[in-house]
Amino acid sequence: MQRPLTANGAPTAAQTDHDIHAAIALSARMDRLPITRNLWMLVLLISLGGFFEVYDLIFMGYIAPGMEKSGLLRATTDAFFGLQGMAGFIAATFAGLFIGTFGLGWLPDRYGRRAVFTLSLLWYSISSAIMACQHGPDGLLAWRFITGIGVGIEIVTIDSYVTELVPQHMRGRAMAFNQTVMFAAAPAAAILSYWLVPTDVLGLEGWRWVVLAGSAGAVLVWFIRLAVPESPRWLAMHDRLGQADAIVRRMEAAAERESGQALPPPLQAVAQPPHRRASLAQLWQPPYRSRLIMLIVFNFCQAIGYYGFASWVPTLLIGHGITVTKSLLYSFVIAIALPAGPLLAMAYADRIQRKWLIVGAAFAVMVFGAAFGQLRDPLALVVLGVLISLAGQTISVCYHAYQAELFPTSVRCHANGIVYSASRIGAMFSGFLIAFLLRRYGVPGVFAGITVCMLVVMLAIGAFGPRSNGMRLDELSR
């Protein structure tokens, strides 16, 4: 049946209301789904693409000694904004990520989660391979910046993709599982760096092979990811209700096959204001305005704390007098905690309010970080490094789910891009800040800076963050 239109060709208000109500009803059908193998498989396939996003971000710290050895970059420079140092490489990465998240975060909202995620994987693979072939610092930093743009688009897409495909009672566990798969890249990057960075293979420096391995792997995952459907919630919000309904019917049929019984009736639809179409302008109205400000502050500070440790682990260990080879080995042990943290979080991600998990984990980073800055025993440093990683991953699991669920479907990726871009600025700034603190005050000074950032994180989320566990996306956006 032809849609009723106004004189200028736009849908009528009645038709708009009908589409909105149909989208809400479809969302209610999804929220009553039980947790099934089919849903876990969808999350797994999306997460495999995210594996290489994390691989790309994590290997920065591990390949730093190799790039320094090759003469491309230096660990520290005399200037605060020293672009020829490792801080410049980190800054180029997060400058690209900022462009991808802030400037291009609207792409998944306009063209779909699935299409943009596929494009971003190809973007990352090609540009990262080109970067690995550079022999001068200018080309290296330029292609690192371009690679970061692709990764930035992918980051905001993943969180919304996972959030929209699973029912309300699964969001915390789904994001924890997503992070477990993604952060399995951390020990992979660490062990490859341990094997390859100190050596040359086939006449090519080891750090280049570490970069190329991630680039090649992302191409393979691109084909695997073709099995993942578009987000039904996104399709419904863009008036493609037939396609959305077909996907949800397949999900419902899979759930009935696995459970062996009929599904319960759909949950009651959450009432929405008439003619409601979320827009960027509405993000500056209550309740979204306070959420935006709170998450921007949070993302900026948590990024300094998180990447201030994760990206500088080998260098910080060397600062304690540990050799390059041993620092890479110890870093691998610490990196094992990265996927272990989200795996543990699956047990409590939907049981404890996410905002309080973030606050508690930030406090743990402060305590363990202060001890890391003071001790010298290698075993104690590794244990504390593992504990810091576990706490950092708890923050990561919770806030990736948290910030995705606080905004409406139609602008979820763009809103995520805005708040997440603050973490890109923080992480970009962290390279220069950590290098400065390390040079002036040593490892204790680094963790003093991280402590200040974690205090702000605790205040922002603890005092201003809303509760979200177990609430439906439509209810949170009402």
Coordinates of C-alpha atoms in Angstrom, one line a residue:
M1 CA 0.0 0.0 0.0
Q2 CA 1.3 3.5 -0.9
R3 CA 2.3 5.6 2.0
P4 CA 0.2 8.8 2.5
L5 CA 2.3 11.9 1.8
T6 CA 2.0 15.6 2.4
A7 CA 2.0 18.1 -0.4
N8 CA 5.8 18.4 -0.4
G9 CA 6.2 14.6 -0.6
A10 CA 7.1 14.0 3.0
P11 CA 5.3 11.3 5.2
T12 CA 2.2 12.6 7.0
A13 CA 2.2 13.0 10.8
A14 CA -0.1 10.0 11.1
Q15 CA 2.2 7.9 9.0
T16 CA 5.2 9.0 11.0
D17 CA 3.4 8.1 14.3
H18 CA 2.5 4.7 12.8
D19 CA 6.1 4.0 11.9
I20 CA 7.3 5.0 15.3
H21 CA 4.8 2.8 17.0
A22 CA 5.7 -0.1 14.7
A23 CA 9.4 0.4 15.6
I24 CA 8.6 0.4 19.3
A25 CA 6.5 -2.8 19.0
L26 CA 9.4 -4.5 17.1
S27 CA 11.8 -3.4 19.9
A28 CA 9.4 -4.9 22.5
R29 CA 9.5 -8.2 20.6
M30 CA 13.3 -8.3 20.7
D31 CA 13.5 -7.5 24.4
R32 CA 11.4 -10.6 25.3
L33 CA 13.8 -12.9 23.5
P34 CA 15.7 -15.5 25.7
I35 CA 19.5 -15.7 25.6
T36 CA 20.3 -18.2 22.8
R37 CA 23.3 -19.5 20.9
N38 CA 22.1 -17.6 17.9
L39 CA 22.4 -14.3 19.8
W40 CA 25.8 -15.2 21.2
M41 CA 27.0 -16.1 17.6
L42 CA 25.9 -12.7 16.3
V43 CA 27.8 -10.9 19.1
L44 CA 30.9 -13.2 18.4
L45 CA 30.9 -12.3 14.7
I46 CA 30.8 -8.5 15.4
S47 CA 33.4 -8.9 18.1
L48 CA 35.8 -10.6 15.7
G49 CA 35.9 -7.4 13.7
G50 CA 36.6 -5.5 17.0
F51 CA 39.4 -7.9 17.8
F52 CA 41.6 -6.1 15.3
E53 CA 40.5 -2.7 16.5
V54 CA 42.0 -3.6 19.9
Y55 CA 45.0 -5.3 18.3
D56 CA 45.8 -2.0 16.6
L57 CA 45.5 0.1 19.7
I58 CA 47.3 -2.3 22.0
F59 CA 50.4 -3.0 19.9
M60 CA 51.4 0.7 20.1
G61 CA 53.2 0.1 23.4
Y62 CA 54.7 -3.2 22.4
I63 CA 56.2 -2.1 19.1
A64 CA 57.6 1.1 20.6
P65 CA 61.0 -0.4 21.5
G66 CA 61.3 -1.8 17.9
M67 CA 60.5 1.6 16.3
E68 CA 62.9 3.3 18.6
K69 CA 65.6 0.7 17.8
S70 CA 65.0 1.3 14.0
G71 CA 65.5 5.0 14.5
L72 CA 62.1 6.0 13.3
L73 CA 60.9 7.3 16.7
R74 CA 62.3 8.1 20.1
A75 CA 60.8 7.1 23.4
T76 CA 60.9 10.7 24.7
T77 CA 61.9 14.1 23.4
D78 CA 62.8 17.4 25.1
A79 CA 59.7 19.2 23.7
F80 CA 56.4 18.5 25.4
F81 CA 54.7 18.1 22.0
G82 CA 57.6 16.1 20.4
L83 CA 56.2 14.6 17.2
Q84 CA 59.4 12.7 16.6
G85 CA 58.9 10.6 19.7
M86 CA 56.6 7.8 20.6
A87 CA 54.2 10.3 22.0
G88 CA 53.8 11.6 18.4
F89 CA 52.9 8.2 17.2
I90 CA 50.3 7.8 19.9
A91 CA 49.0 11.3 19.2
A92 CA 48.6 10.6 15.4
T93 CA 46.6 7.4 16.3
F94 CA 44.2 9.2 18.5
A95 CA 43.9 12.3 16.3
G96 CA 42.7 9.9 13.6
L97 CA 40.4 8.2 16.1
F98 CA 39.0 11.6 17.0
I99 CA 38.1 12.4 13.4
G100 CA 36.6 9.0 13.0
T101 CA 34.4 9.2 16.1
F102 CA 33.5 12.9 16.2
G103 CA 33.5 13.8 12.5
L104 CA 32.2 10.5 11.0
G105 CA 30.2 9.0 13.8
W106 CA 27.0 9.9 11.9
L107 CA 27.8 7.4 9.1
P108 CA 26.4 4.3 10.9
D109 CA 23.2 6.2 11.8
R110 CA 22.6 7.2 8.2
Y111 CA 23.9 4.2 6.2
G112 CA 23.5 1.4 8.7
R113 CA 25.6 -0.4 11.3
R114 CA 26.5 -3.4 9.0
A115 CA 27.6 -1.4 5.9
V116 CA 29.8 1.1 7.8
F117 CA 31.4 -1.6 9.9
T118 CA 32.3 -3.5 6.7
L119 CA 33.8 -0.4 5.2
S120 CA 35.8 0.5 8.3
L121 CA 37.4 -2.9 8.4
L122 CA 38.6 -2.6 4.8
W123 CA 39.8 1.0 5.6
Y124 CA 41.8 -0.3 8.5
S125 CA 43.4 -3.2 6.7
I126 CA 44.6 -1.2 3.7
S127 CA 45.9 1.8 5.5
S128 CA 47.6 -0.2 8.2
A129 CA 49.4 -2.3 5.6
I130 CA 50.6 0.9 3.9
M131 CA 51.8 2.3 7.3
A132 CA 53.9 -0.8 7.9
C133 CA 55.9 -0.1 4.7
Q134 CA 56.9 3.4 5.7
H135 CA 60.6 4.2 6.3
G136 CA 60.4 7.8 7.5
P137 CA 58.6 9.4 10.5
D138 CA 56.5 11.7 8.4
G139 CA 54.9 8.9 6.3
L140 CA 54.6 6.7 9.4
L141 CA 52.7 9.3 11.3
A142 CA 50.5 10.3 8.3
W143 CA 49.4 6.7 7.6
R144 CA 48.9 6.1 11.3
F145 CA 46.5 9.0 11.4
I146 CA 44.6 7.7 8.4
T147 CA 44.4 4.2 10.0
G148 CA 43.0 5.8 13.2
I149 CA 40.1 7.3 11.2
G150 CA 38.9 3.9 10.1
V151 CA 39.3 2.4 13.6
G152 CA 37.4 5.3 15.1
I153 CA 34.4 4.7 12.8
E154 CA 34.5 1.0 13.7
I155 CA 34.5 1.7 17.5
V156 CA 31.3 3.6 17.6
T157 CA 29.6 1.2 15.3
I158 CA 30.4 -1.9 17.4
D159 CA 28.9 -0.6 20.6
S160 CA 25.6 0.3 19.0
Y161 CA 25.5 -2.8 16.9
V162 CA 25.8 -5.1 19.9
T163 CA 23.5 -3.0 22.1
E164 CA 20.7 -3.1 19.5
L165 CA 20.9 -6.8 18.6
V166 CA 20.4 -8.2 22.1
P167 CA 17.5 -8.0 24.6
Q168 CA 17.6 -5.7 27.7
H169 CA 18.6 -8.5 30.1
M170 CA 21.6 -9.5 28.0
R171 CA 23.2 -6.1 27.3
G172 CA 25.8 -6.2 30.1
R173 CA 26.9 -9.8 29.4
A174 CA 26.8 -9.3 25.6
M175 CA 29.2 -6.3 26.0
A176 CA 31.4 -8.3 28.4
F177 CA 31.6 -11.1 25.9
N178 CA 32.2 -8.7 23.1
Q179 CA 35.1 -7.2 25.1
T180 CA 36.5 -10.6 26.0
V181 CA 36.8 -11.5 22.3
M182 CA 38.1 -8.1 21.3
F183 CA 40.7 -8.0 24.1
A184 CA 42.0 -11.5 23.3
A185 CA 43.9 -9.3 20.8
A186 CA 46.0 -8.0 23.7
P187 CA 48.0 -11.2 24.5
A188 CA 48.1 -11.9 20.8
A189 CA 49.8 -8.6 20.1
A190 CA 52.0 -9.0 23.1
I191 CA 53.3 -12.4 22.3
L192 CA 53.8 -11.6 18.6
S193 CA 55.8 -8.5 19.7
Y194 CA 57.8 -10.6 22.1
W195 CA 58.7 -13.0 19.3
L196 CA 59.2 -10.5 16.5
V197 CA 60.1 -7.0 17.7
P198 CA 63.7 -7.8 18.8
T199 CA 64.4 -9.6 15.4
D200 CA 64.3 -9.1 11.7
V201 CA 62.3 -11.6 9.6
L202 CA 63.0 -12.0 5.8
G203 CA 64.9 -8.7 5.9
L204 CA 61.9 -6.8 7.5
E205 CA 62.0 -5.4 11.0
G206 CA 59.9 -7.3 13.4
W207 CA 57.6 -4.5 14.4
R208 CA 56.4 -4.2 10.8
W209 CA 55.3 -7.9 10.8
V210 CA 53.3 -7.2 14.0
V211 CA 51.4 -4.5 12.1
L212 CA 51.0 -6.5 9.0
A213 CA 49.6 -9.5 10.9
G214 CA 46.7 -7.4 12.1
S215 CA 46.1 -5.9 8.7
A216 CA 45.8 -9.4 7.1
G217 CA 43.6 -10.8 9.8
A218 CA 41.0 -8.0 9.5
V219 CA 40.5 -8.9 5.8
L220 CA 39.6 -12.4 6.8
V221 CA 37.1 -11.3 9.4
W222 CA 35.5 -9.0 6.8
F223 CA 34.2 -12.1 5.0
I224 CA 33.0 -13.8 8.2
R225 CA 31.1 -10.6 9.2
L226 CA 29.0 -10.8 6.1
A227 CA 26.8 -13.4 8.0
V228 CA 25.6 -10.7 10.5
P229 CA 22.3 -9.0 9.7
E230 CA 21.6 -5.3 9.9
S231 CA 20.3 -4.0 13.2
P232 CA 16.5 -4.4 13.2
R233 CA 16.1 -1.4 15.5
W234 CA 18.0 0.8 13.0
L235 CA 16.0 -0.6 10.0
A236 CA 12.7 0.1 11.9
M237 CA 13.8 3.7 12.7
H238 CA 14.5 4.2 8.9
D239 CA 11.0 3.0 7.9
R240 CA 12.3 -0.3 6.6
L241 CA 9.9 -2.2 8.7
G242 CA 9.6 -5.2 6.4
Q243 CA 13.3 -6.0 6.5
A244 CA 13.4 -5.4 10.2
D245 CA 10.4 -7.7 10.8
A246 CA 12.0 -10.5 8.7
I247 CA 15.2 -10.4 10.8
V248 CA 13.3 -10.4 14.1
R249 CA 11.2 -13.3 12.8
R250 CA 14.3 -15.3 12.2
M251 CA 15.6 -14.5 15.6
E252 CA 12.3 -15.5 17.2
A253 CA 12.3 -18.8 15.2
A254 CA 15.9 -19.6 16.3
A255 CA 14.9 -18.9 19.9
E256 CA 11.9 -21.2 19.7
R257 CA 14.0 -24.0 18.1
E258 CA 16.6 -23.8 20.8
S259 CA 14.2 -23.5 23.7
G260 CA 11.7 -26.0 22.3
Q261 CA 8.7 -23.8 23.4
A262 CA 6.8 -20.8 22.2
L263 CA 8.0 -17.4 23.1
P264 CA 6.1 -15.3 25.7
P265 CA 4.0 -12.4 24.5
P266 CA 6.0 -9.2 23.7
L267 CA 6.6 -6.8 26.5
Q268 CA 4.3 -3.8 26.8
A269 CA 5.5 -1.0 24.5
V270 CA 7.0 2.0 26.1
A271 CA 5.0 5.1 25.4
Q272 CA 6.8 7.8 23.5
P273 CA 5.9 11.5 22.8
P274 CA 4.0 12.0 19.5
H275 CA 5.9 12.8 16.4
R276 CA 9.1 12.0 18.2
R277 CA 12.2 11.8 16.0
A278 CA 15.4 12.1 17.9
S279 CA 17.9 14.5 16.4
L280 CA 21.3 16.1 17.3
A281 CA 19.4 19.2 18.5
Q282 CA 17.5 17.0 21.0
L283 CA 20.8 15.8 22.4
W284 CA 21.2 19.2 23.9
Q285 CA 17.8 19.0 25.7
P286 CA 17.1 17.1 29.0
P287 CA 17.9 14.3 29.7
Y288 CA 20.5 13.9 27.0
R289 CA 22.4 17.2 27.7
S290 CA 23.5 16.1 31.1
R291 CA 24.4 12.7 29.8
L292 CA 26.5 14.2 27.0
I293 CA 28.5 16.5 29.4
M294 CA 28.9 13.7 32.0
L295 CA 30.2 11.2 29.4
I296 CA 32.5 13.8 27.7
V297 CA 34.2 14.5 31.0
F298 CA 34.4 10.8 31.9
N299 CA 35.8 9.7 28.5
F300 CA 38.5 12.4 28.5
C301 CA 39.8 11.4 31.9
Q302 CA 39.4 7.6 31.7
A303 CA 41.4 7.6 28.4
I304 CA 44.4 9.3 30.0
G305 CA 44.3 6.8 32.9
Y306 CA 43.6 3.7 30.7
Y307 CA 46.0 4.4 27.8
G308 CA 48.5 6.1 30.1
F309 CA 49.1 2.6 31.5
A310 CA 48.2 0.2 28.6
S311 CA 50.2 2.0 25.9
W312 CA 53.3 2.6 28.1
V313 CA 53.6 -0.8 30.0
P314 CA 56.9 -1.8 28.4
T315 CA 58.4 1.7 28.8
L316 CA 57.2 1.9 32.4
L317 CA 58.8 -1.5 33.2
I318 CA 62.0 -0.3 31.5
G319 CA 61.8 2.7 33.8
H320 CA 62.0 0.3 36.7
G321 CA 65.3 -1.1 35.3
I322 CA 63.9 -4.1 33.4
T323 CA 65.5 -4.9 30.0
V324 CA 63.6 -4.5 26.7
T325 CA 63.2 -8.3 26.2
K326 CA 62.0 -8.9 29.7
S327 CA 59.7 -5.9 29.7
L328 CA 57.9 -7.4 26.6
L329 CA 57.6 -10.8 28.3
Y330 CA 56.2 -9.2 31.5
S331 CA 53.9 -7.1 29.3
F332 CA 52.6 -10.3 27.7
V333 CA 51.7 -11.7 31.2
I334 CA 50.0 -8.4 32.1
A335 CA 48.1 -8.4 28.8
I336 CA 46.5 -11.8 29.5
A337 CA 44.4 -10.0 32.1
L338 CA 42.8 -7.9 29.3
P339 CA 40.5 -10.6 28.0
A340 CA 40.2 -12.2 31.4
G341 CA 38.7 -9.0 32.9
P342 CA 35.6 -9.0 30.6
L343 CA 35.3 -12.7 30.9
L344 CA 35.0 -12.3 34.7
A345 CA 32.6 -9.3 34.2
M346 CA 30.1 -11.6 32.4
A347 CA 29.2 -13.0 35.9
Y348 CA 28.2 -9.6 37.3
A349 CA 27.7 -7.2 34.4
D350 CA 23.9 -7.4 34.6
R351 CA 23.7 -7.9 38.3
I352 CA 25.4 -4.8 39.6
Q353 CA 24.6 -1.3 38.4
R354 CA 27.2 -0.4 35.7
K355 CA 27.7 3.1 37.1
W356 CA 28.9 1.7 40.4
L357 CA 31.1 -0.9 38.8
I358 CA 32.8 2.0 36.9
V359 CA 33.3 3.9 40.2
G360 CA 34.7 0.9 42.0
A361 CA 37.1 -0.1 39.2
A362 CA 38.4 3.5 39.0
F363 CA 39.2 3.4 42.7
A364 CA 41.0 0.1 42.2
V365 CA 43.2 1.6 39.4
M366 CA 44.2 4.4 41.8
V367 CA 45.2 2.0 44.6
F368 CA 47.1 -0.5 42.5
G369 CA 48.6 2.2 40.3
A370 CA 50.1 4.0 43.4
A371 CA 51.7 0.7 44.5
F372 CA 53.0 0.1 41.0
G373 CA 54.8 3.4 41.0
Q374 CA 56.6 2.7 44.3
L375 CA 57.6 -1.0 44.0
R376 CA 60.6 -2.4 42.2
D377 CA 60.2 -6.2 42.5
P378 CA 59.5 -7.7 39.1
L379 CA 56.9 -10.2 40.4
A380 CA 55.1 -7.5 42.4
L381 CA 55.0 -5.3 39.3
V382 CA 53.5 -8.0 37.2
V383 CA 50.9 -8.8 39.8
L384 CA 50.0 -5.1 40.1
G385 CA 50.0 -4.7 36.4
V386 CA 47.5 -7.6 36.1
L387 CA 45.3 -6.0 38.8
I388 CA 45.4 -2.7 37.0
S389 CA 44.4 -4.3 33.7
L390 CA 41.5 -6.2 35.3
A391 CA 40.2 -3.0 36.8
G392 CA 40.7 -1.1 33.6
Q393 CA 38.8 -3.8 31.7
T394 CA 35.9 -3.6 34.1
I395 CA 35.7 0.1 33.3
S396 CA 35.8 -0.6 29.6
V397 CA 33.1 -3.3 29.7
C398 CA 30.8 -1.1 31.6
Y399 CA 31.2 2.2 29.9
H400 CA 30.9 0.7 26.4
A401 CA 27.5 -0.7 27.3
Y402 CA 26.6 2.3 29.4
Q403 CA 27.1 5.1 26.9
A404 CA 25.5 3.2 24.0
E405 CA 22.3 2.6 26.0
L406 CA 21.8 6.2 27.2
F407 CA 20.9 7.6 23.7
P408 CA 18.1 6.9 21.2
T409 CA 18.6 4.5 18.3
S410 CA 18.3 7.1 15.5
V411 CA 21.4 9.0 16.7
R412 CA 23.0 6.4 18.9
C413 CA 26.2 6.1 16.9
H414 CA 26.5 9.9 16.4
A415 CA 26.0 10.6 20.1
N416 CA 28.5 7.8 21.0
G417 CA 30.9 9.4 18.5
I418 CA 30.6 12.8 20.2
V419 CA 31.2 11.5 23.7
Y420 CA 33.8 8.9 22.6
S421 CA 35.8 11.5 20.7
A422 CA 36.6 13.1 24.1
S423 CA 38.5 9.9 25.0
R424 CA 40.4 10.2 21.7
I425 CA 41.5 13.7 22.7
G426 CA 42.4 12.4 26.2
A427 CA 44.3 9.5 24.8
M428 CA 46.1 11.7 22.3
F429 CA 47.0 14.1 25.1
S430 CA 48.0 11.2 27.3
G431 CA 51.0 10.3 25.2
F432 CA 52.6 13.8 25.7
L433 CA 51.5 13.9 29.4
I434 CA 52.9 10.5 30.3
A435 CA 56.1 11.2 28.5
F436 CA 56.5 14.5 30.3
L437 CA 55.6 13.0 33.7
L438 CA 58.0 10.0 33.1
R439 CA 60.8 12.3 32.1
R440 CA 60.3 14.7 35.0
Y441 CA 59.0 12.6 37.9
G442 CA 59.6 9.0 36.9
V443 CA 57.1 6.2 37.2
P444 CA 55.5 7.5 40.5
G445 CA 54.8 10.8 38.7
V446 CA 53.0 8.9 35.9
F447 CA 50.6 7.2 38.4
A448 CA 50.1 10.4 40.3
G449 CA 48.6 11.9 37.1
I450 CA 46.5 8.7 36.5
T451 CA 45.2 9.0 40.1
V452 CA 43.8 12.5 39.4
C453 CA 42.1 11.3 36.3
M454 CA 40.5 8.4 38.1
L455 CA 39.2 10.7 40.8
V456 CA 37.4 12.8 38.1
V457 CA 36.0 9.5 36.6
M458 CA 34.5 8.5 40.0
L459 CA 32.9 11.9 40.5
A460 CA 31.4 12.2 37.0
I461 CA 29.8 8.8 36.9
G462 CA 29.0 8.4 40.6
A463 CA 27.4 11.8 41.0
F464 CA 25.7 12.4 37.6
G465 CA 25.4 9.0 35.9
P466 CA 21.8 7.5 35.7
R467 CA 21.0 3.8 36.4
S468 CA 20.6 1.6 33.4
N469 CA 20.7 -2.1 34.2
G470 CA 17.7 -4.0 33.1
M471 CA 16.0 -1.0 31.5
R472 CA 14.8 -1.2 28.0
L473 CA 16.4 1.1 25.4
D474 CA 13.0 2.8 24.7
E475 CA 12.6 3.4 28.4
L476 CA 16.1 5.0 28.7
S477 CA 15.3 7.2 25.7
R478 CA 11.9 8.3 26.9

